[in-house]
mmCIF file of C-alpha atoms in Angstrom:
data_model
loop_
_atom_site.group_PDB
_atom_site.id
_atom_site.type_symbol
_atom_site.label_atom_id
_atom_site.label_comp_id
_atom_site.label_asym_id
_atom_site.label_seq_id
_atom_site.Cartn_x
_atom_site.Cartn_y
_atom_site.Cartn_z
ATOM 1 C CA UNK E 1 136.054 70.988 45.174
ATOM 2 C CA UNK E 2 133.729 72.834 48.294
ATOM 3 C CA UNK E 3 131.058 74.900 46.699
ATOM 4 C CA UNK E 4 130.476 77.886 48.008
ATOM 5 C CA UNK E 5 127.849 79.039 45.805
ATOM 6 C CA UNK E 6 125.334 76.713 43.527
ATOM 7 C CA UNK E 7 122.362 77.247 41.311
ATOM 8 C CA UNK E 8 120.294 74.734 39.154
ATOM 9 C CA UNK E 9 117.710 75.399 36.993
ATOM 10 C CA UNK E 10 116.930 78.851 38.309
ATOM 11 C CA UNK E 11 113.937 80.664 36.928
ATOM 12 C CA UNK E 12 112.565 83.659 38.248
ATOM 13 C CA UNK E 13 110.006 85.932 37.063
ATOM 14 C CA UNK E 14 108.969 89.214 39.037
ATOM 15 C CA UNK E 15 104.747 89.602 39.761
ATOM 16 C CA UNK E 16 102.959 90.514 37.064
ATOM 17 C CA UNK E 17 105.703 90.172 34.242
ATOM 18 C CA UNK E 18 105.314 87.990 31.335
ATOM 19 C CA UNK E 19 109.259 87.358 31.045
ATOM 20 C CA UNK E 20 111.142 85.653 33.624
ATOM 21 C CA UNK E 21 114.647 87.919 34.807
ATOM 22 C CA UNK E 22 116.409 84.872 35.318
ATOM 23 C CA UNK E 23 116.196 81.911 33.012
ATOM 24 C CA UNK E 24 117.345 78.437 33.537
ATOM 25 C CA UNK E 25 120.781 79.620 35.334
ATOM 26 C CA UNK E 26 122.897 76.945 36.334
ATOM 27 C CA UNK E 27 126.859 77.397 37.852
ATOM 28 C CA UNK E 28 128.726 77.243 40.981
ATOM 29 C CA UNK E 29 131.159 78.966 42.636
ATOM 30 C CA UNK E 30 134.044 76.942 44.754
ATOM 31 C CA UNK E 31 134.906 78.241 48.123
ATOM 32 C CA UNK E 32 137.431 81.382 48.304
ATOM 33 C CA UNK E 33 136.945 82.450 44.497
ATOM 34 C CA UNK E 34 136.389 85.744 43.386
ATOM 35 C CA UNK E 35 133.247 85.364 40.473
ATOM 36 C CA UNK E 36 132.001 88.692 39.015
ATOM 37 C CA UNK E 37 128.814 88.733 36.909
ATOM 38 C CA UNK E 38 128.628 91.535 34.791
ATOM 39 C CA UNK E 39 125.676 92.584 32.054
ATOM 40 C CA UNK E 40 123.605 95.587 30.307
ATOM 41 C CA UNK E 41 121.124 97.176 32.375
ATOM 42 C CA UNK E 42 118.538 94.876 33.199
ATOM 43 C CA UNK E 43 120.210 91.536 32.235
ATOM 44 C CA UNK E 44 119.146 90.483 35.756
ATOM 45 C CA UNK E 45 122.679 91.559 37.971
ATOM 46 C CA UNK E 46 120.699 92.443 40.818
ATOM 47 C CA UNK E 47 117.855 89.800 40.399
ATOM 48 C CA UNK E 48 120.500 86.969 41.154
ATOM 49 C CA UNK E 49 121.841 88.742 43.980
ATOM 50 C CA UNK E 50 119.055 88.758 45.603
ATOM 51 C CA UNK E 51 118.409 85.212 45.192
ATOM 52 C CA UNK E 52 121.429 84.481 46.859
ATOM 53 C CA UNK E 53 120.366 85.357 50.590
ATOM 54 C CA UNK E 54 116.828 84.637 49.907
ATOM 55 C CA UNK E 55 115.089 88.180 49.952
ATOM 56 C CA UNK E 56 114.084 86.416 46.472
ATOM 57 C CA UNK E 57 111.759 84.874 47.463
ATOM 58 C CA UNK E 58 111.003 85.351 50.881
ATOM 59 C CA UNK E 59 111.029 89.314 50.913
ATOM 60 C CA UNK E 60 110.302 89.870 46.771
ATOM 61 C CA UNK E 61 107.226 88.105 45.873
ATOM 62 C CA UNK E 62 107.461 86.403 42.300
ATOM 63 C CA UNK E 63 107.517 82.957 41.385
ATOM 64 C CA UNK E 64 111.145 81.162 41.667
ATOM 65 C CA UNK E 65 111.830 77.645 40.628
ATOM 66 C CA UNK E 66 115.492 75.160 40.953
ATOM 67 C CA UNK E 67 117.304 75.645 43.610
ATOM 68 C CA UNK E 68 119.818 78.224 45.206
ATOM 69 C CA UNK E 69 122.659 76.308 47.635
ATOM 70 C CA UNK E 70 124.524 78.892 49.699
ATOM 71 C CA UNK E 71 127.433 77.078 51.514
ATOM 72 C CA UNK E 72 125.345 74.120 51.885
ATOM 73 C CA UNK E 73 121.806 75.593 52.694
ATOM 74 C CA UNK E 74 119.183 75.899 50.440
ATOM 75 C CA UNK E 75 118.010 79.189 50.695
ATOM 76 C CA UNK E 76 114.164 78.221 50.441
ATOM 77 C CA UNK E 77 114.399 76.356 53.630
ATOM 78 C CA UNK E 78 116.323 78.700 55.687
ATOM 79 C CA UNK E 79 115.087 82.233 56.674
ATOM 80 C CA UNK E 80 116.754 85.249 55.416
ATOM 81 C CA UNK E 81 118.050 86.063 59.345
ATOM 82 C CA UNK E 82 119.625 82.892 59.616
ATOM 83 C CA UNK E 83 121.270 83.089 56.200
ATOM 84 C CA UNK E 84 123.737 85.940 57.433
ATOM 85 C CA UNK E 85 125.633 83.553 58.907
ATOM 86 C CA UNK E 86 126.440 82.110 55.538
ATOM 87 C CA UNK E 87 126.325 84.992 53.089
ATOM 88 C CA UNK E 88 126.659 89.231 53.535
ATOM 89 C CA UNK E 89 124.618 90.794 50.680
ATOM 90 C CA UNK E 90 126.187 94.218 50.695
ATOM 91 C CA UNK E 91 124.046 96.518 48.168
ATOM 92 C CA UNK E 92 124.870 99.486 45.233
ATOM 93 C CA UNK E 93 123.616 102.358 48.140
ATOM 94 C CA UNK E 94 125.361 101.667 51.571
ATOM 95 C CA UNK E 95 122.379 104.117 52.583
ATOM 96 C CA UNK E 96 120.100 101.366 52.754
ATOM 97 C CA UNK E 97 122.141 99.653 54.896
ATOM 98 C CA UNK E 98 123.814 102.010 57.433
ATOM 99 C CA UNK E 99 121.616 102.272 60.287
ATOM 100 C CA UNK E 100 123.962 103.938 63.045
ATOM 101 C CA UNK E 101 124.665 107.032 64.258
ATOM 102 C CA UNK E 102 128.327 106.496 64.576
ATOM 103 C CA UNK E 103 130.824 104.014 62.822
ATOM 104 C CA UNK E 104 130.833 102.067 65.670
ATOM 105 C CA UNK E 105 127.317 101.956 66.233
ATOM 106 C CA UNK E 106 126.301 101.102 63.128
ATOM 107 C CA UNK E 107 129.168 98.045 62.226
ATOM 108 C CA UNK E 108 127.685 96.527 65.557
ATOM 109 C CA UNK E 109 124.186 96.651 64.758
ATOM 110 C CA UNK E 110 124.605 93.575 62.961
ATOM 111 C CA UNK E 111 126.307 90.876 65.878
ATOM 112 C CA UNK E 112 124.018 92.807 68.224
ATOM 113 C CA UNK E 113 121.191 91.843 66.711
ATOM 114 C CA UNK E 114 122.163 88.190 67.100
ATOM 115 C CA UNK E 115 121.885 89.216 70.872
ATOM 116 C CA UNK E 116 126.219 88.126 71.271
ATOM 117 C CA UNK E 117 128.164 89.236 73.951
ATOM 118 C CA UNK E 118 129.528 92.806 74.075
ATOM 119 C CA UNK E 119 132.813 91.950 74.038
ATOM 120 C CA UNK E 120 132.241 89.557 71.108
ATOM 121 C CA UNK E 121 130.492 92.329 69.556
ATOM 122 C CA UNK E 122 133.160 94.958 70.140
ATOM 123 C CA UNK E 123 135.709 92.350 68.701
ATOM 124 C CA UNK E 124 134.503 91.470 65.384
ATOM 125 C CA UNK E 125 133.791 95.346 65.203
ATOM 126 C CA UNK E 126 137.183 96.272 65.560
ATOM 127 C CA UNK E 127 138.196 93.502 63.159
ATOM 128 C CA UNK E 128 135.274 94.563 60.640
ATOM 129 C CA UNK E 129 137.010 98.216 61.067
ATOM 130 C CA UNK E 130 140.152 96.953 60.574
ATOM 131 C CA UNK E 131 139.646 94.991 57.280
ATOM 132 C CA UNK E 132 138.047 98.080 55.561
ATOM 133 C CA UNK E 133 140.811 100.285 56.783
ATOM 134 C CA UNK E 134 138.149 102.155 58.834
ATOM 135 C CA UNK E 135 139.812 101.664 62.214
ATOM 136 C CA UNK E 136 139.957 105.504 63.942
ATOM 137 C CA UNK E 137 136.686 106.032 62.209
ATOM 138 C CA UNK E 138 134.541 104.487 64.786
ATOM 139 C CA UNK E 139 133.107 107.748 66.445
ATOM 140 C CA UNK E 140 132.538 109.682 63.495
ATOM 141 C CA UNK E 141 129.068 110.299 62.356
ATOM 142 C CA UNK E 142 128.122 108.266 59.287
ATOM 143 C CA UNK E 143 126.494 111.219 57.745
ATOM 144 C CA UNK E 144 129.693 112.930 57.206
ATOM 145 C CA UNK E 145 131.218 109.690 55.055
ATOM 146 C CA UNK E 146 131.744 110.152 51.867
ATOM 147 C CA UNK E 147 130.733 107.542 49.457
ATOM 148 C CA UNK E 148 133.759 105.831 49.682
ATOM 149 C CA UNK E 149 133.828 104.968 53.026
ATOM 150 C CA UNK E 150 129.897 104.236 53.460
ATOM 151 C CA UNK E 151 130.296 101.337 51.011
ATOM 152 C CA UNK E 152 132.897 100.207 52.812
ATOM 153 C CA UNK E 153 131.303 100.605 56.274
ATOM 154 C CA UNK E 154 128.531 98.389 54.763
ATOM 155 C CA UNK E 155 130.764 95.766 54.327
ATOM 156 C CA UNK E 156 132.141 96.567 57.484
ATOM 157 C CA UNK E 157 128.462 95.950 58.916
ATOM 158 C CA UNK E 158 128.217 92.644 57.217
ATOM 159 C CA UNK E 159 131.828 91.436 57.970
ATOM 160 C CA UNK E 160 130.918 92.018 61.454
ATOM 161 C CA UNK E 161 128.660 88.805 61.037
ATOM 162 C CA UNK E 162 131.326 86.473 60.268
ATOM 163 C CA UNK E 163 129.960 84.984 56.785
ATOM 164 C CA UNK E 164 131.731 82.710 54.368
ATOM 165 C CA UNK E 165 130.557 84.577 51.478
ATOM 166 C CA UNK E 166 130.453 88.359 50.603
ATOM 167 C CA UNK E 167 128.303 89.281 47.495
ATOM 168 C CA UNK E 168 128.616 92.618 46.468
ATOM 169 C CA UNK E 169 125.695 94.276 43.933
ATOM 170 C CA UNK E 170 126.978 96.669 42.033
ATOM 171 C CA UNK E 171 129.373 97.881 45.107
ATOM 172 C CA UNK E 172 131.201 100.771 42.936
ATOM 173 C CA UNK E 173 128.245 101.862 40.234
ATOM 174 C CA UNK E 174 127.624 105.266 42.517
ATOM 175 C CA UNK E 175 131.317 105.828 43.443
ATOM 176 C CA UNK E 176 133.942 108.041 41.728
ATOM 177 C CA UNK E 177 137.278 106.836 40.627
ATOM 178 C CA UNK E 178 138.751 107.253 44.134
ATOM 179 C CA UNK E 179 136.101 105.351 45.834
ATOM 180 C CA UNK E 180 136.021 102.561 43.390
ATOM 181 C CA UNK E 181 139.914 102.193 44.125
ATOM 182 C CA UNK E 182 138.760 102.043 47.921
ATOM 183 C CA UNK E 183 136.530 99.419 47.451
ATOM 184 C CA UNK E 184 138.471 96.908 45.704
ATOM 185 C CA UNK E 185 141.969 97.687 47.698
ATOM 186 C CA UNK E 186 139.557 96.499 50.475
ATOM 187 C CA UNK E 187 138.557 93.182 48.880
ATOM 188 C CA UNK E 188 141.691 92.688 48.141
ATOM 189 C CA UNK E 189 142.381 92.493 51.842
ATOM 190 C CA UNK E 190 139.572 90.369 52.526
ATOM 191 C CA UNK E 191 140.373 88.215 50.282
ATOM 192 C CA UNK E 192 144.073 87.804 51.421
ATOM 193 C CA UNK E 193 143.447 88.182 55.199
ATOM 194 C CA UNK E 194 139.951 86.264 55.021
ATOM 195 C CA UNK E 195 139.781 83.552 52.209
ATOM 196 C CA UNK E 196 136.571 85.124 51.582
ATOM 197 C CA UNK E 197 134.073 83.784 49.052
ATOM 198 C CA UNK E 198 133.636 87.216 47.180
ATOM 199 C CA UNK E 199 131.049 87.382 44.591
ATOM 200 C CA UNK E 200 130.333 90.532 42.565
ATOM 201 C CA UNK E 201 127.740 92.137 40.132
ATOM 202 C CA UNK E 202 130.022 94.994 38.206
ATOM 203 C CA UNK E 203 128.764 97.785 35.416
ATOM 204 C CA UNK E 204 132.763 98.709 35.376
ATOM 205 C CA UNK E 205 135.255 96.509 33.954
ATOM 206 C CA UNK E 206 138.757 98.380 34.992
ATOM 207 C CA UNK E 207 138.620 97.164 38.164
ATOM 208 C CA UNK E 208 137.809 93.549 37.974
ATOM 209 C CA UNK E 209 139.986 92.399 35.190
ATOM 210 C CA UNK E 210 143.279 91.606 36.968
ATOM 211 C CA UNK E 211 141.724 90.794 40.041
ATOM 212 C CA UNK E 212 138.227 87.815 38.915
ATOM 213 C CA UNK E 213 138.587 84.032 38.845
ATOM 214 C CA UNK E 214 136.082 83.994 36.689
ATOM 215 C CA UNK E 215 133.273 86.165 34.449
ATOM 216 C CA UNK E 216 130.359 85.653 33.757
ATOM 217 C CA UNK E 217 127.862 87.474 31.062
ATOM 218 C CA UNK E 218 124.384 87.752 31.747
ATOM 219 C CA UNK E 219 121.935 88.772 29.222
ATOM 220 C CA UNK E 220 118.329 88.810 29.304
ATOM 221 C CA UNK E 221 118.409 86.247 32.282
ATOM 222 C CA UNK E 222 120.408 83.784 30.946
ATOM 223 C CA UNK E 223 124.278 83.084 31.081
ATOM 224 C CA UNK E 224 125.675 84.132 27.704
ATOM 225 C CA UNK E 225 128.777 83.929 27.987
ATOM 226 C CA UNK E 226 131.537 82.165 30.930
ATOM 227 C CA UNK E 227 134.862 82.339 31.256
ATOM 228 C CA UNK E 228 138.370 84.187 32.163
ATOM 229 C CA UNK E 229 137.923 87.839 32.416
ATOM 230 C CA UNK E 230 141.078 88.480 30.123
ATOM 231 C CA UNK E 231 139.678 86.413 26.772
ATOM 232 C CA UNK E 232 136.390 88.046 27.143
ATOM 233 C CA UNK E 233 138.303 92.119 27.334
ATOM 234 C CA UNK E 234 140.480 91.549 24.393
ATOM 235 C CA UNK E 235 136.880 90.495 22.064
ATOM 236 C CA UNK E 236 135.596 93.800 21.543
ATOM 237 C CA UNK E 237 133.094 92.956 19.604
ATOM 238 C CA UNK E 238 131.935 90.385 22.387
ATOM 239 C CA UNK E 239 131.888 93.200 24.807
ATOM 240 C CA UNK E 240 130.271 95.894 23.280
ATOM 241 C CA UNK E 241 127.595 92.732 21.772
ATOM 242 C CA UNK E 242 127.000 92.585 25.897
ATOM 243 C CA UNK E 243 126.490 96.319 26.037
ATOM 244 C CA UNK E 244 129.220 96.688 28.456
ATOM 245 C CA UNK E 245 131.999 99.791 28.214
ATOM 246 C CA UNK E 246 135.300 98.181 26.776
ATOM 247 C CA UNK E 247 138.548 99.244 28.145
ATOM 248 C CA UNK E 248 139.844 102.087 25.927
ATOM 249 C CA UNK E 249 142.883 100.810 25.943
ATOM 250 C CA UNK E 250 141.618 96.961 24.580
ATOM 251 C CA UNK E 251 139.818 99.693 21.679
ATOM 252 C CA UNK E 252 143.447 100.347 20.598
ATOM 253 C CA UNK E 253 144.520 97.194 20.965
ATOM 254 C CA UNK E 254 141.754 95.811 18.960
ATOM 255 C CA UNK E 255 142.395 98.002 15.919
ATOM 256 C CA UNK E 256 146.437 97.095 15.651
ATOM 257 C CA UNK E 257 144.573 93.382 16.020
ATOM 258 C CA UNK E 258 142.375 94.247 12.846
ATOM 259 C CA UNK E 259 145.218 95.396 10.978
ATOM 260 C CA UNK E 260 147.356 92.124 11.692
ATOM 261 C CA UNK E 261 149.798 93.910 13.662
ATOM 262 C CA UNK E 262 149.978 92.343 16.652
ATOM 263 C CA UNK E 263 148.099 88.509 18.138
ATOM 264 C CA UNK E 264 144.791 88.303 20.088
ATOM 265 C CA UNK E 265 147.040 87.744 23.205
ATOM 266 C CA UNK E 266 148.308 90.850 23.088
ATOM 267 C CA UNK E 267 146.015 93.059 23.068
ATOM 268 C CA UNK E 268 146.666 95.432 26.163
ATOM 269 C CA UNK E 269 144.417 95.484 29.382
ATOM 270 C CA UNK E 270 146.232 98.129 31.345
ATOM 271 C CA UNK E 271 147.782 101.490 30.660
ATOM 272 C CA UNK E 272 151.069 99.905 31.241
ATOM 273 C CA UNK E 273 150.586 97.346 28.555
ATOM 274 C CA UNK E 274 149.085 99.410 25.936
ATOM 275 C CA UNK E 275 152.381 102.300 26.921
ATOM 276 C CA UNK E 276 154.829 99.329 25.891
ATOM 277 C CA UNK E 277 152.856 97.368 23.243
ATOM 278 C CA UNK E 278 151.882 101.006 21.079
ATOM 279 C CA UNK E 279 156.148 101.540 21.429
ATOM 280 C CA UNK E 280 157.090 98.956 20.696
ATOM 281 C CA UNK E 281 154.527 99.002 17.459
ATOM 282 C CA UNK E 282 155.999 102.334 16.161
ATOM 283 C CA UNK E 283 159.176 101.015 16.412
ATOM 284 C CA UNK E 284 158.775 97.909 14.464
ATOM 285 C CA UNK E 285 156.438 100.054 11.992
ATOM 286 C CA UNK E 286 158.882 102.714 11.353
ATOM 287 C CA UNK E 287 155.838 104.895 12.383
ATOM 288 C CA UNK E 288 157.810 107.359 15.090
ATOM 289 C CA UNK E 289 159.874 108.913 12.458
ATOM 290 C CA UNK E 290 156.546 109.339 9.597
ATOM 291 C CA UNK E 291 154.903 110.841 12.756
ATOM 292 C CA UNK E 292 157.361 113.114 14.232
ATOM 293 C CA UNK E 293 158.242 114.715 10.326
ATOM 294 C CA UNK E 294 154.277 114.933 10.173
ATOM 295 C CA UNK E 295 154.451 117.039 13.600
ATOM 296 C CA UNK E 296 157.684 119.086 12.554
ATOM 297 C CA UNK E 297 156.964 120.158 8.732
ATOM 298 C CA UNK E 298 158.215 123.754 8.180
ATOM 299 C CA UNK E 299 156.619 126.151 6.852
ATOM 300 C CA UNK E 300 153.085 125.288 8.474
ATOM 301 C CA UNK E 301 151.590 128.390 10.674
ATOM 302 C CA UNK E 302 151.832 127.549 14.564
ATOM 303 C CA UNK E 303 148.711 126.603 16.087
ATOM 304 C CA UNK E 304 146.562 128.999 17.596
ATOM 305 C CA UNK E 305 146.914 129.407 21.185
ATOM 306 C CA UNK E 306 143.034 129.116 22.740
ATOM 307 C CA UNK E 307 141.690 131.218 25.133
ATOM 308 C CA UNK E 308 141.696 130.502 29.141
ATOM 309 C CA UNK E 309 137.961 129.317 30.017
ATOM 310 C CA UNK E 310 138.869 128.284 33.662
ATOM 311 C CA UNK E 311 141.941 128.817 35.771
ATOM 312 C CA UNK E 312 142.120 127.509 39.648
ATOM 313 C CA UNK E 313 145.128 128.172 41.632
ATOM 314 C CA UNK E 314 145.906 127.455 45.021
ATOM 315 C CA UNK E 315 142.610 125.797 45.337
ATOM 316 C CA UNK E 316 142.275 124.164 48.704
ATOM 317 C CA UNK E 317 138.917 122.772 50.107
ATOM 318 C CA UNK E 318 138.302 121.135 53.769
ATOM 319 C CA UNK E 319 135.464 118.806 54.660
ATOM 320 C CA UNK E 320 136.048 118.723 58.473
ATOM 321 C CA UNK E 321 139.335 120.791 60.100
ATOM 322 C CA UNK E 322 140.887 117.119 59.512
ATOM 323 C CA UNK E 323 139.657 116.531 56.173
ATOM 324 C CA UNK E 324 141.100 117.581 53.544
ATOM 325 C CA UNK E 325 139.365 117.456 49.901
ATOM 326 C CA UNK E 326 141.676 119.602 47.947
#
């Protein structure tokens, strides 16, 4: 199987620290998989992706050691311009990386740079658009994104390069629910439309579950644990061990796993599963009926009715005259 991604042996420790932030890491990735990495703050998430285009260590001073293989390059011997053509770093603030005044400006800043032709320029721009569902964006001023759409008009920027491989750090860690759901509705269009290589650092797990090849657990530099997402979301112990946020509904499913009444397997991922599995649990239980006479016993007072802290109605709130917000 192609590799699209390879480490062996990588060590890296930042100047002036006495512990290396990546230890001895060793995996691969095969061409058009979907590998996320995830880990507690400061397990090294970020470290590795910057290894991967080489601003580790040709930007980043530090000593590295093994090698990093990016579609067939070792990323020691190639600069960090010429890289680009192989992988698209795309980082946690799209600020850092949005350099335009318009959408259009800034997706082409990128193949311009590489001195192309403008009409090879202006396609892979509207093709970059077009993959991140930005297309009718492209003379709107950047500054009036919202967070959403600058992460994806960083990828946009990077797409516009043509690489085989799109590593995202931590693409969703400053985005609300809405623009997480962006973001990965995007990749999945990348990936389907693309056979992308996508590799991603993640803090949230919601996202990634259904969607990752493969997981892998970094802590303290190292790789501590490898494997399918699923088997590694239904060990809560495991996760929380990792300090990473289980799913609240693997929490529930957990505890009917503690008290024998349903298998490992079964322990819900999604809201849908957890919706059927706790139903179908009452049911078998004879727990509806115990709860609903514990809900309906006469003679207890009614509840008291709380007082009104906030009310909103008819709320309606525009960005732009074409923007709506609320």
């Amino acid at each position: 199987m192609c590799k699209a991604i390879e480490l062996r042996d990588v060590c890296y420790r930042y100047p002036n620290s006495s512990q290396p932030s990546l230890n001895n890491l060793t995996f691969s990735v095969p061409k058009g998989a979907f590998v996320v990495v995830m880990g507690r703050s400061g397990a090294g998430k970020t470290t590795l992706s910057l290894c991967l285009n080489g601003l580790i260590p040709q930007f980043l001073e530090g000593e590295l050691n093994g090698a990093v293989v990016i579609d067939g390059q070792d990323v020691c011997l190639h600069s960090v311009q010429s890289m680009v053509r192989h992988i698209g770093l795309v980082l946690d603030d799209p600020e850092t990386q949005i350099f335009g005044r318009t959408v259009w400006e800034d997706a082409a800043f990128g193949p311009a740079n590489l001195s192309l032709p403008i009409k090879d320029i202006r396609r892979r721009v509207d093709d970059a658009l077009k993959s991140v569902h930005l297309q009718g964006y492209e003379e709107r001023e950047t500054a009036g994104l919202s967070g959403g759409e600058k992460q994806r008009l960083a990828i946009a920027g990077v797409l516009a390069l043509q690489p085989e491989i799109l590593a995202l750090d931590e693409p969703t860690s400053e985005l609300d629910p809405v623009g997480r759901t962006e973001i990965y509705h995007t990749i999945d269009t990348l990936r389907s439309a693309k056979q992308l290589t996508i590799f991603v650092t993640e803090q949230n797990s919601e996202e990634i579950i259904c969607r990752a090849d493969e997981l892998l657990v970094l802590d303290r530099g190292v790789i501590a644990w490898q494997g399918i997402p699923q088997e590694f979301f239904r060990n809560i112990p495991l996760v929380t061990e990792f300090g990473i946020r289980p799913l609240s509904v693997g929490l529930v499913g957990w505890d009917f796993y503690q008290k024998g009444w349903i298998a490992f397997k079964e322990i819900p991922l999604d809201v849908a599963a957890a919706g059927k599995l706790i139903g179908s649990v009452l049911i078998k239980r004879n727990l509806i009926d115990r709860i609903n006479g514990r809900t309906a016993q006469p003679g207890l007072p009614p509840a008291a009715k709380a007082p009104v802290l906030i009310r909103v109605n008819n709320l309606n709130y525009r960005y732009t005259p074409d923007r709506i917000a609320l």
